[in-house]
Coordinates of N, CA and C in Angstrom, one line a residue:
M1 N 98.0 10.5 131.2 CA 97.6 11.2 132.3 C 97.0 10.4 133.5
T2 N 96.3 9.4 133.3 CA 95.7 8.5 134.3 C 96.8 7.7 135.0
A3 N 97.8 7.3 134.2 CA 98.9 6.5 135.0 C 99.6 7.4 135.7
D4 N 99.8 8.8 135.5 CA 100.7 9.7 136.3 C 99.8 9.8 137.5
R5 N 98.5 10.0 137.4 CA 97.8 10.3 138.7 C 97.8 9.0 139.6
Q6 N 97.9 7.9 139.0 CA 97.9 6.6 139.8 C 99.3 6.5 140.7
D7 N 100.3 7.2 139.9 CA 101.7 7.0 140.6 C 101.8 7.9 141.8
V8 N 101.0 8.9 141.9 CA 101.1 10.0 142.9 C 100.7 9.3 144.2
P9 N 99.7 8.5 144.5 CA 99.5 7.8 145.8 C 100.6 6.9 146.1
R10 N 101.2 6.1 145.1 CA 102.2 5.3 145.4 C 103.3 5.9 146.0
R11 N 103.7 7.1 145.3 CA 105.0 7.8 145.7 C 104.7 8.5 147.2
R12 N 103.4 8.8 147.5 CA 103.0 9.4 148.7 C 103.2 8.2 149.7
G13 N 102.8 7.0 149.5 CA 102.8 5.8 150.3 C 104.3 5.4 150.7
H14 N 105.1 5.6 149.6 CA 106.5 5.1 149.8 C 107.1 6.1 150.7
A15 N 106.9 7.5 150.6 CA 107.4 8.5 151.3 C 106.9 8.5 152.8
T16 N 105.5 8.1 152.9 CA 105.0 7.9 154.3 C 105.8 6.8 155.1
A17 N 106.1 5.5 154.3 CA 106.7 4.5 154.9 C 108.2 4.8 155.3
A18 N 108.9 5.5 154.5 CA 110.2 5.9 154.7 C 110.3 6.9 156.0
A19 N 109.3 7.7 155.9 CA 109.3 8.6 157.0 C 109.1 7.9 158.4
A20 N 108.2 6.9 158.4 CA 107.9 6.0 159.5 C 109.2 5.3 160.0
L21 N 109.9 4.7 159.1 CA 111.0 4.0 159.3 C 112.1 5.0 159.8
A22 N 112.1 6.1 159.4 CA 113.1 7.0 159.9 C 112.8 7.4 161.3
W23 N 111.5 7.6 161.6 CA 111.3 7.9 163.0 C 111.5 6.7 164.0
L24 N 111.2 5.4 163.4 CA 111.7 4.3 164.2 C 113.0 4.3 164.5
A25 N 113.9 4.6 163.6 CA 115.3 4.6 163.7 C 115.7 5.6 164.8
V26 N 115.1 6.8 164.7 CA 115.4 7.9 165.7 C 115.0 7.6 167.0
G27 N 113.7 6.8 167.1 CA 113.2 6.5 168.4 C 114.1 5.4 169.1
A28 N 114.6 4.5 168.2 CA 115.5 3.3 168.9 C 116.8 4.0 169.3
A29 N 117.4 4.9 168.5 CA 118.7 5.4 168.9 C 118.4 6.3 170.2
L30 N 117.3 7.0 170.2 CA 117.0 7.8 171.5 C 116.8 6.8 172.6
A31 N 116.3 5.7 172.4 CA 115.8 4.9 173.6 C 117.3 4.3 174.2
A32 N 118.2 4.0 173.3 CA 119.5 3.5 173.5 C 120.3 4.6 174.3
V33 N 120.1 5.8 173.9 CA 120.8 6.8 174.6 C 120.4 7.0 176.1
L34 N 119.0 6.9 176.0 CA 118.3 7.1 177.4 C 118.6 5.9 178.2
Y35 N 118.7 4.7 177.8 CA 118.8 3.5 178.5 C 120.4 3.6 179.2
T36 N 121.3 4.0 178.3 CA 122.7 4.1 178.7 C 122.8 5.2 179.7
G37 N 122.2 6.3 179.5 CA 122.2 7.4 180.5 C 121.5 7.0 181.8
L38 N 120.4 6.2 181.7 CA 119.8 5.6 182.9 C 120.7 4.8 183.6
R39 N 121.4 3.8 183.0 CA 122.3 3.0 183.7 C 123.5 3.8 184.4
R40 N 124.0 4.7 183.7 CA 124.9 5.5 184.3 C 124.5 6.3 185.4
G41 N 123.3 6.9 185.2 CA 122.7 7.6 186.4 C 122.4 6.8 187.6
L42 N 121.8 5.7 187.5 CA 121.6 4.7 188.5 C 122.9 4.2 189.2
G43 N 123.9 4.0 188.4 CA 125.2 3.6 189.0 C 125.6 4.8 189.8
T44 N 125.6 6.0 189.5 CA 126.0 7.0 190.4 C 125.0 7.3 191.6
V45 N 123.8 7.1 191.3 CA 122.8 7.3 192.4 C 122.8 6.2 193.5
F46 N 123.1 4.9 193.0 CA 123.0 3.7 193.7 C 124.4 3.0 193.8
P47 N 125.4 3.6 194.5 CA 126.8 2.9 194.7 C 126.4 1.7 195.7
V48 N 127.4 0.8 195.5 CA 127.3 -0.4 196.4 C 127.8 -0.1 197.8
T49 N 126.9 -0.4 198.9 CA 127.4 -0.1 200.3 C 127.5 -1.3 201.0
A50 N 127.0 -2.5 200.6 CA 127.1 -3.8 201.2 C 126.9 -5.0 200.3
V51 N 127.8 -5.9 200.6 CA 127.7 -7.2 199.9 C 127.0 -8.2 200.9
R52 N 126.1 -8.8 200.7 CA 125.6 -9.8 201.8 C 125.5 -11.2 201.1
V53 N 126.1 -12.1 202.0 CA 126.3 -13.5 201.6 C 125.4 -14.4 202.4
E54 N 124.6 -15.3 201.8 CA 123.8 -16.1 202.4 C 124.0 -17.6 202.2
G55 N 123.6 -18.5 203.1 CA 123.6 -19.9 202.7 C 124.9 -20.6 203.0
T56 N 126.0 -19.8 203.5 CA 127.3 -20.6 203.7 C 127.2 -21.4 205.0
V57 N 127.7 -22.6 204.9 CA 127.8 -23.4 206.1 C 129.3 -23.6 206.4
R58 N 130.1 -24.1 205.3 CA 131.4 -24.4 205.3 C 132.4 -23.5 204.7
T59 N 131.6 -22.5 203.9 CA 132.4 -21.5 203.3 C 132.4 -20.3 204.1
D60 N 133.6 -19.7 204.1 CA 133.8 -18.4 204.9 C 133.1 -17.3 204.1
P61 N 132.0 -16.7 204.6 CA 131.4 -15.6 203.7 C 132.4 -14.6 203.2
E62 N 133.4 -14.3 204.0 CA 134.5 -13.2 203.6 C 135.1 -13.9 202.3
A63 N 135.3 -15.1 202.2 CA 135.9 -15.6 200.8 C 135.0 -15.4 199.7
V64 N 133.7 -15.5 199.9 CA 132.8 -15.2 198.8 C 132.8 -13.7 198.5
R65 N 133.0 -12.9 199.5 CA 133.1 -11.4 199.0 C 134.4 -11.1 198.4
R66 N 135.4 -11.8 198.7 CA 136.7 -11.6 198.1 C 136.6 -12.1 196.7
A67 N 136.1 -13.2 196.5 CA 135.9 -13.8 195.1 C 135.1 -12.8 194.3
A68 N 134.1 -12.3 194.8 CA 133.2 -11.4 193.9 C 133.9 -10.1 193.6
G69 N 134.8 -9.7 194.4 CA 135.6 -8.5 194.1 C 134.8 -7.3 193.7
I70 N 133.9 -6.9 194.6 CA 132.9 -5.9 194.4 C 133.4 -4.7 195.4
A71 N 134.1 -3.7 195.1 CA 134.5 -2.7 195.9 C 133.4 -1.8 196.3
P72 N 133.4 -1.2 197.6 CA 132.4 -0.3 198.0 C 132.4 1.0 197.2
G73 N 131.2 1.3 196.7 CA 131.1 2.5 195.8 C 131.0 2.1 194.4
T74 N 131.1 0.8 194.1 CA 130.9 0.3 192.7 C 129.5 0.7 192.3
P75 N 129.3 1.1 191.0 CA 127.8 1.3 190.6 C 127.0 0.2 190.6
L76 N 125.9 0.1 191.2 CA 125.2 -1.2 191.6 C 124.8 -1.8 190.2
F77 N 124.4 -0.9 189.2 CA 124.0 -1.6 188.0 C 125.1 -1.7 186.9
G78 N 126.2 -1.3 187.4 CA 127.3 -1.7 186.6 C 128.0 -2.9 186.9
I79 N 127.6 -3.7 187.8 CA 128.1 -5.0 188.3 C 127.7 -6.1 187.3
D80 N 128.7 -6.9 186.9 CA 128.7 -8.1 185.9 C 128.1 -9.2 186.8
V81 N 126.8 -9.4 186.9 CA 126.2 -10.5 187.7 C 126.7 -11.8 187.4
E82 N 126.9 -12.1 186.2 CA 127.4 -13.4 185.7 C 128.8 -13.7 186.2
R83 N 129.6 -12.7 186.1 CA 131.0 -12.8 186.5 C 131.0 -13.1 188.0
V84 N 130.2 -12.4 188.8 CA 130.2 -12.6 190.2 C 129.7 -14.1 190.6
Q85 N 128.8 -14.5 189.9 CA 128.2 -15.7 190.1 C 129.4 -16.8 189.7
R86 N 130.0 -16.7 188.6 CA 131.2 -17.8 188.2 C 132.2 -17.7 189.3
A87 N 132.6 -16.5 189.8 CA 133.6 -16.3 190.8 C 133.2 -17.1 192.2
A88 N 131.9 -16.9 192.5 CA 131.5 -17.7 193.7 C 131.3 -19.0 193.6
E89 N 131.0 -19.5 192.4 CA 130.9 -20.9 192.1 C 132.3 -21.6 191.9
G90 N 133.3 -20.8 191.8 CA 134.7 -21.3 191.7 C 135.4 -21.7 193.0
L91 N 134.5 -21.4 194.2 CA 135.1 -21.8 195.6 C 134.7 -23.2 195.8
P92 N 135.6 -24.1 196.5 CA 135.4 -25.4 196.7 C 134.2 -25.8 197.0
W93 N 133.5 -25.2 198.1 CA 132.3 -25.8 198.6 C 130.9 -25.2 197.9
V94 N 131.1 -24.2 197.1 CA 130.0 -23.7 196.5 C 129.5 -24.6 195.2
R95 N 128.3 -24.9 195.3 CA 127.6 -25.8 194.4 C 127.0 -24.8 193.3
S96 N 126.3 -23.9 193.7 CA 125.7 -22.9 192.9 C 125.6 -21.5 193.6
A97 N 125.4 -20.4 192.9 CA 125.3 -19.1 193.5 C 124.3 -18.3 192.6
R98 N 123.5 -17.5 193.3 CA 122.5 -16.7 192.7 C 122.9 -15.1 193.3
V99 N 123.0 -14.3 192.3 CA 123.4 -12.8 192.6 C 122.3 -11.9 192.3
V100 N 121.9 -11.1 193.3 CA 120.8 -10.3 193.1 C 121.2 -8.9 193.5
R101 N 120.9 -7.8 192.6 CA 121.2 -6.3 193.0 C 119.9 -5.8 193.6
Q102 N 120.0 -5.2 194.8 CA 118.9 -4.7 195.5 C 119.2 -3.3 195.8
V103 N 118.2 -2.2 195.2 CA 118.3 -0.9 195.5 C 118.0 -0.7 197.0
P104 N 118.8 0.2 197.7 CA 119.6 1.3 197.1 C 121.0 0.9 196.8
G105 N 121.6 0.0 197.6 CA 123.0 -0.3 197.4 C 123.5 -1.7 197.8
T106 N 122.7 -2.6 197.7 CA 123.2 -4.1 198.3 C 123.2 -5.1 197.2
V107 N 124.2 -5.8 197.3 CA 124.3 -7.0 196.4 C 124.2 -8.2 197.3
R108 N 123.3 -9.0 197.1 CA 123.0 -10.3 197.7 C 123.5 -11.5 196.9
I109 N 124.4 -12.3 197.5 CA 124.8 -13.5 196.9 C 124.4 -14.7 197.8
A110 N 123.5 -15.5 197.2 CA 122.9 -16.6 197.9 C 123.6 -17.9 197.3
V111 N 124.3 -18.7 198.1 CA 125.0 -19.8 197.7 C 124.3 -21.1 198.2
T112 N 124.3 -22.2 197.4 CA 124.1 -23.5 197.8 C 125.3 -24.2 197.8
E113 N 125.6 -25.1 198.9 CA 126.9 -25.6 199.1 C 126.7 -27.1 198.8
W114 N 127.8 -27.9 198.5 CA 128.0 -29.3 198.4 C 127.8 -29.8 199.8
E115 N 127.1 -31.0 199.8 CA 127.0 -31.7 201.1 C 127.9 -33.0 201.0
P116 N 128.8 -33.0 202.0 CA 129.9 -34.2 202.0 C 129.1 -35.3 202.6
R117 N 129.3 -36.5 202.1 CA 128.8 -37.7 202.6 C 130.0 -38.8 202.9
Y118 N 131.1 -38.6 202.3 CA 132.3 -39.6 202.4 C 133.6 -38.7 202.5
L119 N 134.7 -39.5 202.8 CA 136.0 -39.0 202.6 C 136.6 -39.8 201.6
L120 N 137.5 -39.3 200.7 CA 138.1 -40.0 199.7 C 139.6 -40.0 199.9
R121 N 140.2 -41.1 200.1 CA 141.7 -41.2 200.4 C 142.5 -41.1 199.1
A122 N 143.1 -40.0 199.0 CA 144.1 -39.8 197.7 C 145.5 -39.6 198.4
E123 N 146.3 -38.8 197.9 CA 147.4 -38.3 198.6 C 147.1 -37.6 200.0
R124 N 146.0 -37.0 200.0 CA 145.4 -36.6 201.2 C 144.0 -36.8 201.2
L125 N 143.3 -36.7 202.3 CA 141.8 -37.0 202.4 C 141.0 -35.8 201.8
V126 N 140.1 -36.0 200.9 CA 139.3 -35.1 200.4 C 137.8 -35.5 200.6
Y127 N 137.0 -34.5 200.3 CA 135.6 -34.9 200.6 C 134.9 -35.5 199.3
L128 N 133.8 -36.3 199.4 CA 133.1 -36.9 198.3 C 131.7 -36.7 198.6
T129 N 130.9 -36.2 197.6 CA 129.4 -36.0 197.7 C 128.6 -37.3 197.3
A130 N 127.5 -37.2 197.6 CA 126.5 -38.3 197.1 C 126.4 -38.4 195.6
E131 N 126.8 -37.1 194.9 CA 126.7 -37.2 193.5 C 128.0 -37.5 192.9
G132 N 129.1 -37.8 193.7 CA 130.3 -38.1 193.1 C 131.3 -36.9 192.8
H133 N 130.8 -35.8 193.4 CA 131.7 -34.5 193.2 C 132.8 -34.6 194.3
V134 N 134.0 -34.4 193.9 CA 135.1 -34.2 194.9 C 135.3 -32.8 195.3
V135 N 135.2 -32.6 196.7 CA 135.6 -31.2 197.1 C 136.9 -31.2 197.6
A136 N 137.8 -30.5 197.0 CA 139.3 -30.7 197.5 C 139.5 -29.6 198.5
A137 N 138.9 -29.7 199.7 CA 139.1 -28.8 200.7 C 139.7 -29.4 201.9
P138 N 140.5 -28.8 202.7 CA 141.1 -29.4 203.8 C 140.0 -30.1 204.7
V139 N 140.2 -31.1 205.2 CA 139.3 -31.9 206.0 C 139.3 -31.3 207.5
V140 N 138.1 -31.0 207.9 CA 138.0 -30.5 209.2 C 138.0 -31.6 210.4
P141 N 138.8 -31.4 211.3 CA 138.8 -32.3 212.5 C 137.5 -32.5 213.1
G142 N 137.0 -33.7 213.2 CA 135.7 -34.1 213.9 C 134.8 -34.4 212.7
D143 N 135.1 -34.3 211.4 CA 134.2 -34.8 210.4 C 134.2 -36.3 210.3
D144 N 133.5 -37.0 211.1 CA 133.5 -38.5 211.2 C 132.7 -39.0 210.1
L145 N 133.2 -39.3 208.9 CA 132.5 -39.6 207.8 C 133.2 -41.0 207.3
P146 N 132.4 -41.9 206.6 CA 133.1 -43.1 206.2 C 134.2 -42.8 205.1
V147 N 135.1 -43.6 205.0 CA 136.2 -43.3 204.1 C 136.2 -44.2 202.8
V148 N 136.3 -43.7 201.6 CA 136.5 -44.6 200.4 C 137.9 -44.6 200.1
T149 N 138.3 -46.0 199.9 CA 139.8 -46.1 199.8 C 140.1 -47.1 198.4
G150 N 141.2 -47.1 198.0 CA 141.5 -48.0 196.8 C 141.3 -47.2 195.4
I151 N 140.8 -46.0 195.5 CA 140.6 -45.3 194.1 C 140.9 -43.8 194.4
T152 N 141.6 -43.2 193.4 CA 141.9 -41.7 193.5 C 140.8 -41.0 192.9
P153 N 140.7 -39.6 193.2 CA 139.8 -38.8 192.4 C 139.9 -38.8 190.9
A154 N 141.1 -38.9 190.5 CA 141.5 -39.0 189.1 C 140.9 -40.3 188.5
E155 N 141.1 -41.4 189.1 CA 140.6 -42.6 188.7 C 139.2 -42.6 188.8
L156 N 138.5 -42.0 189.8 CA 137.1 -42.0 189.8 C 136.5 -41.3 188.7
H157 N 137.1 -40.1 188.3 CA 136.7 -39.4 187.3 C 136.8 -40.1 185.9
R158 N 137.8 -40.8 185.8 CA 138.1 -41.5 184.4 C 137.2 -42.7 184.2
N159 N 137.0 -43.5 185.2 CA 136.2 -44.8 185.2 C 134.9 -44.5 185.5
A160 N 134.1 -44.2 184.5 CA 132.6 -44.0 184.7 C 131.8 -45.2 185.3
G161 N 132.3 -46.5 184.9 CA 131.5 -47.6 185.2 C 131.7 -47.8 186.7
V162 N 133.0 -47.7 187.1 CA 133.2 -47.9 188.7 C 132.5 -46.8 189.4
R163 N 132.6 -45.6 188.9 CA 132.0 -44.5 189.7 C 130.6 -44.6 189.7
E164 N 129.9 -45.1 188.8 CA 128.5 -45.2 188.9 C 128.2 -46.4 189.9
A165 N 128.9 -47.5 189.7 CA 128.6 -48.6 190.7 C 128.9 -48.2 192.1
L166 N 130.0 -47.5 192.3 CA 130.2 -47.0 193.6 C 129.1 -46.1 194.1
L167 N 128.7 -45.1 193.4 CA 127.7 -44.3 193.8 C 126.3 -44.9 194.1
G168 N 126.1 -46.0 193.2 CA 124.9 -46.8 193.6 C 124.9 -47.6 194.8
L169 N 126.0 -48.1 195.1 CA 126.3 -48.8 196.5 C 126.2 -47.8 197.6
L170 N 126.7 -46.7 197.5 CA 126.7 -45.8 198.6 C 125.4 -45.2 198.8
A171 N 124.6 -45.0 197.8 CA 123.4 -44.6 197.7 C 122.4 -45.6 198.5
R172 N 122.7 -46.8 198.3 CA 122.0 -47.9 199.0 C 122.2 -48.1 200.5
I173 N 123.5 -47.9 200.7 CA 123.9 -48.2 202.2 C 124.0 -47.0 203.1
G174 N 124.3 -45.8 202.4 CA 124.5 -44.6 203.1 C 125.7 -44.8 204.1
D175 N 125.5 -44.4 205.3 CA 126.6 -44.6 206.3 C 126.3 -45.6 207.3
D176 N 125.4 -46.6 206.9 CA 124.9 -47.6 207.9 C 124.7 -48.8 207.2
L177 N 125.3 -49.9 207.5 CA 125.1 -51.3 206.9 C 124.5 -52.1 207.8
A178 N 123.2 -52.5 207.7 CA 122.5 -53.4 208.5 C 122.6 -53.1 210.1
G179 N 122.4 -51.6 210.3 CA 122.5 -51.3 211.7 C 124.0 -50.9 212.3
E180 N 124.8 -51.0 211.4 CA 126.3 -50.8 211.8 C 126.8 -49.7 211.2
P181 N 127.4 -48.7 211.8 CA 128.0 -47.6 211.2 C 129.2 -48.1 210.2
V182 N 129.1 -47.5 209.0 CA 130.3 -47.9 208.0 C 131.5 -47.0 208.3
G183 N 132.6 -47.7 208.3 CA 133.9 -47.0 208.6 C 134.6 -46.9 207.2
E184 N 134.6 -47.8 206.4 CA 135.3 -47.7 205.1 C 134.7 -48.4 204.1
V185 N 134.7 -48.0 202.8 CA 134.4 -48.7 201.6 C 135.5 -48.8 200.7
H186 N 136.2 -50.0 200.5 CA 137.3 -50.3 199.7 C 136.8 -50.6 198.2
V187 N 137.5 -50.0 197.4 CA 137.3 -50.3 195.9 C 138.5 -51.0 195.3
S188 N 138.2 -52.2 194.7 CA 139.3 -53.0 194.2 C 138.9 -53.3 192.7
P189 N 139.8 -53.1 191.8 CA 139.5 -53.3 190.3 C 139.1 -54.8 190.1
D190 N 139.7 -55.7 190.8 CA 139.5 -57.2 190.7 C 138.3 -57.7 191.6
D191 N 138.3 -57.2 192.7 CA 137.2 -57.8 193.7 C 136.1 -56.9 194.0
G192 N 136.1 -55.7 193.4 CA 134.8 -55.0 193.6 C 134.9 -54.2 195.0
F193 N 133.7 -54.1 195.5 CA 133.6 -53.3 196.8 C 133.5 -54.1 198.0
T194 N 134.4 -53.7 199.0 CA 134.1 -54.4 200.3 C 133.9 -53.3 201.3
V195 N 132.8 -53.6 202.2 CA 132.4 -52.6 203.2 C 132.8 -53.0 204.6
Y196 N 133.4 -52.1 205.3 CA 134.1 -52.5 206.6 C 133.1 -51.6 207.7
T197 N 132.7 -52.4 208.6 CA 132.1 -51.7 209.9 C 133.2 -52.1 211.1
A198 N 132.7 -51.5 212.2 CA 133.5 -52.0 213.3 C 133.5 -53.4 213.7
R199 N 132.5 -54.2 213.3 CA 132.3 -55.5 213.7 C 132.7 -56.6 212.5
R200 N 132.7 -56.0 211.3 CA 132.8 -57.1 210.2 C 133.3 -56.4 208.7
A201 N 133.7 -57.3 207.8 CA 133.9 -56.8 206.5 C 133.0 -57.7 205.6
V202 N 132.3 -56.9 204.7 CA 131.2 -57.5 203.9 C 131.7 -57.2 202.4
R203 N 132.1 -58.2 201.7 CA 132.4 -58.0 200.3 C 131.2 -58.1 199.4
F204 N 131.0 -57.0 198.6 CA 129.8 -57.1 197.7 C 130.2 -57.4 196.2
G205 N 131.4 -57.2 195.9 CA 131.9 -57.4 194.6 C 131.3 -56.3 193.7
F206 N 130.9 -56.7 192.4 CA 130.2 -55.7 191.5 C 129.0 -56.2 191.1
G207 N 127.9 -55.4 191.1 CA 126.5 -55.7 190.6 C 125.7 -56.3 191.5
R208 N 124.5 -56.4 191.2 CA 123.3 -56.9 192.0 C 123.2 -56.5 193.5
I209 N 123.4 -55.3 193.8 CA 123.5 -54.8 195.2 C 122.3 -55.2 195.9
D210 N 121.1 -54.8 195.4 CA 119.9 -55.0 196.2 C 119.8 -56.7 196.5
E211 N 120.1 -57.4 195.6 CA 120.0 -58.8 195.8 C 120.9 -59.2 197.0
K212 N 122.1 -58.7 196.9 CA 123.1 -59.0 197.9 C 122.8 -58.5 199.3
L213 N 122.2 -57.3 199.3 CA 121.8 -56.7 200.7 C 120.7 -57.6 201.2
A214 N 119.7 -58.1 200.5 CA 118.7 -59.0 200.9 C 119.2 -60.4 201.5
R215 N 120.2 -60.8 200.8 CA 120.9 -62.0 201.2 C 121.5 -61.7 202.6
L216 N 122.2 -60.6 202.8 CA 122.9 -60.3 204.0 C 121.9 -60.2 205.1
E217 N 120.8 -59.6 204.9 CA 119.6 -59.6 205.9 C 119.2 -60.9 206.3
R218 N 119.1 -61.9 205.4 CA 118.6 -63.3 205.7 C 119.7 -63.9 206.4
L219 N 121.0 -63.7 206.1 CA 122.1 -64.3 206.9 C 122.2 -63.8 208.4
D220 N 121.9 -62.4 208.5 CA 121.9 -61.8 209.8 C 120.9 -62.4 210.8
R221 N 119.6 -62.5 210.2 CA 118.5 -63.1 211.0 C 118.8 -64.6 211.4
H222 N 119.4 -65.3 210.4 CA 119.7 -66.7 210.8 C 120.8 -66.9 211.9
L223 N 121.8 -65.9 211.8 CA 122.8 -66.0 212.9 C 122.3 -65.4 214.1
A224 N 121.3 -64.5 214.1 CA 120.9 -63.8 215.3 C 120.1 -65.0 216.1
R225 N 119.4 -65.8 215.3 CA 118.6 -66.9 215.9 C 119.6 -67.9 216.8
T226 N 120.8 -68.1 216.4 CA 121.7 -69.0 216.9 C 122.7 -68.2 217.9
G227 N 122.5 -66.9 218.0 CA 123.5 -66.2 218.9 C 124.9 -65.9 218.4
R228 N 125.1 -66.0 217.0 CA 126.3 -65.7 216.4 C 126.4 -64.6 215.6
R229 N 127.7 -64.1 215.2 CA 127.9 -63.0 214.3 C 128.9 -63.4 213.4
A230 N 128.7 -62.9 212.1 CA 129.8 -63.2 211.1 C 130.9 -62.1 211.2
R231 N 132.2 -62.4 211.1 CA 133.3 -61.5 211.1 C 133.5 -61.1 209.7
T232 N 133.4 -61.9 208.7 CA 133.6 -61.6 207.3 C 132.4 -62.2 206.5
V233 N 132.0 -61.5 205.6 CA 130.8 -62.0 204.8 C 131.3 -61.8 203.3
D234 N 131.2 -62.8 202.3 CA 131.4 -62.6 201.0 C 130.1 -63.1 200.2
L235 N 129.5 -61.9 199.6 CA 128.3 -62.0 199.0 C 128.4 -62.3 197.5
D236 N 129.8 -62.3 197.1 CA 130.1 -62.3 195.5 C 130.0 -63.6 194.9
F237 N 128.9 -64.5 195.3 CA 128.8 -65.7 194.6 C 127.4 -65.9 194.2
E238 N 127.1 -66.7 193.2 CA 125.8 -66.9 192.5 C 124.8 -67.6 193.5
D239 N 125.4 -68.7 194.3 CA 124.6 -69.7 194.8 C 124.8 -69.8 196.4
R240 N 125.7 -69.0 196.9 CA 126.0 -69.2 198.4 C 126.5 -68.0 199.0
I241 N 126.6 -67.9 200.2 CA 127.2 -67.0 201.0 C 128.4 -67.6 201.7
V242 N 129.5 -67.1 201.7 CA 130.7 -67.6 202.4 C 130.9 -66.6 203.6
A243 N 130.9 -67.0 204.8 CA 131.0 -66.2 206.0 C 131.9 -66.9 207.1
R244 N 132.8 -66.1 207.7 CA 133.6 -66.6 208.9 C 132.9 -66.0 210.1
V245 N 132.3 -66.9 210.9 CA 131.7 -66.5 212.1 C 132.6 -66.5 213.2
E246 N 132.3 -66.1 214.3 CA 133.0 -66.0 215.5 C 133.4 -67.3 216.0
P247 N 134.6 -67.4 216.7 CA 135.1 -68.7 217.2 C 134.0 -69.6 217.8
G248 N 134.1 -70.9 217.4 CA 133.3 -71.8 217.9 C 132.0 -72.1 217.1
A249 N 131.8 -71.4 215.8 CA 130.7 -71.5 215.1 C 131.0 -72.1 213.8
L250 N 130.0 -72.6 213.0 CA 130.2 -73.0 211.7 C 130.7 -72.0 210.7
S251 N 131.4 -72.3 209.8 CA 132.0 -71.3 208.9 C 131.5 -71.4 207.3
G252 N 130.3 -71.1 207.3 CA 129.8 -71.0 205.8 C 128.3 -71.3 205.9
G253 N 127.6 -71.1 204.8 CA 126.2 -71.2 204.8 C 125.7 -71.1 203.3
R254 N 124.5 -71.5 203.2 CA 123.6 -71.5 201.9 C 122.7 -70.5 202.1
R255 N 122.3 -69.9 200.9 CA 121.2 -68.8 201.0 C 119.9 -69.4 201.6

């Protein structure tokens, strides 16, 4: 008799737990139904009336809208935000995109674009960023940027060592070498890098860029004191600088 009486509370406890679980299941199902209904309702109440594009400089905002593919009247909360983001980021100049839905009916697409720093000569000119990203967009007339020659985008992508060395050099010199605008940076598998300005050609080779820039600065100071300028400079030697100065001057020097 005592054992039977002890089993009664246990059975009641099991029944209470089962009932609680059942109510939880019913509540979860009801919440899902309400959520689905709410989304459908919001979509009906808040149709898209405008797609606003922000942050474009080189990208046509209309191209972003076409890529997004959001038709007027589309349910605002039925839009696949990640799909729209990927579509916008598939455009040549778009580095990243952020998509925001705004009640009552606006989709805002904020883009960040790649910043071109150089032109890269391949079958045709393309843009190159400071990060080494190639933007395969038609070059705009008037974009007066230094040109990187001697290497194609595919070779730049395959050869990580050359790519990192080139980006390191470009980061150090930018578009100005010792006060002279850079016109061309030539890449040679054998000779390394040669930088051309309107006045001279400076061969850096590979490696020790900071050291070579310091040596070039010392050479320029020395030549300035004597009123001379070097037409070509080869910095790719351990113990000397080889320079060809303007006619009537000596042709070489030590560090």
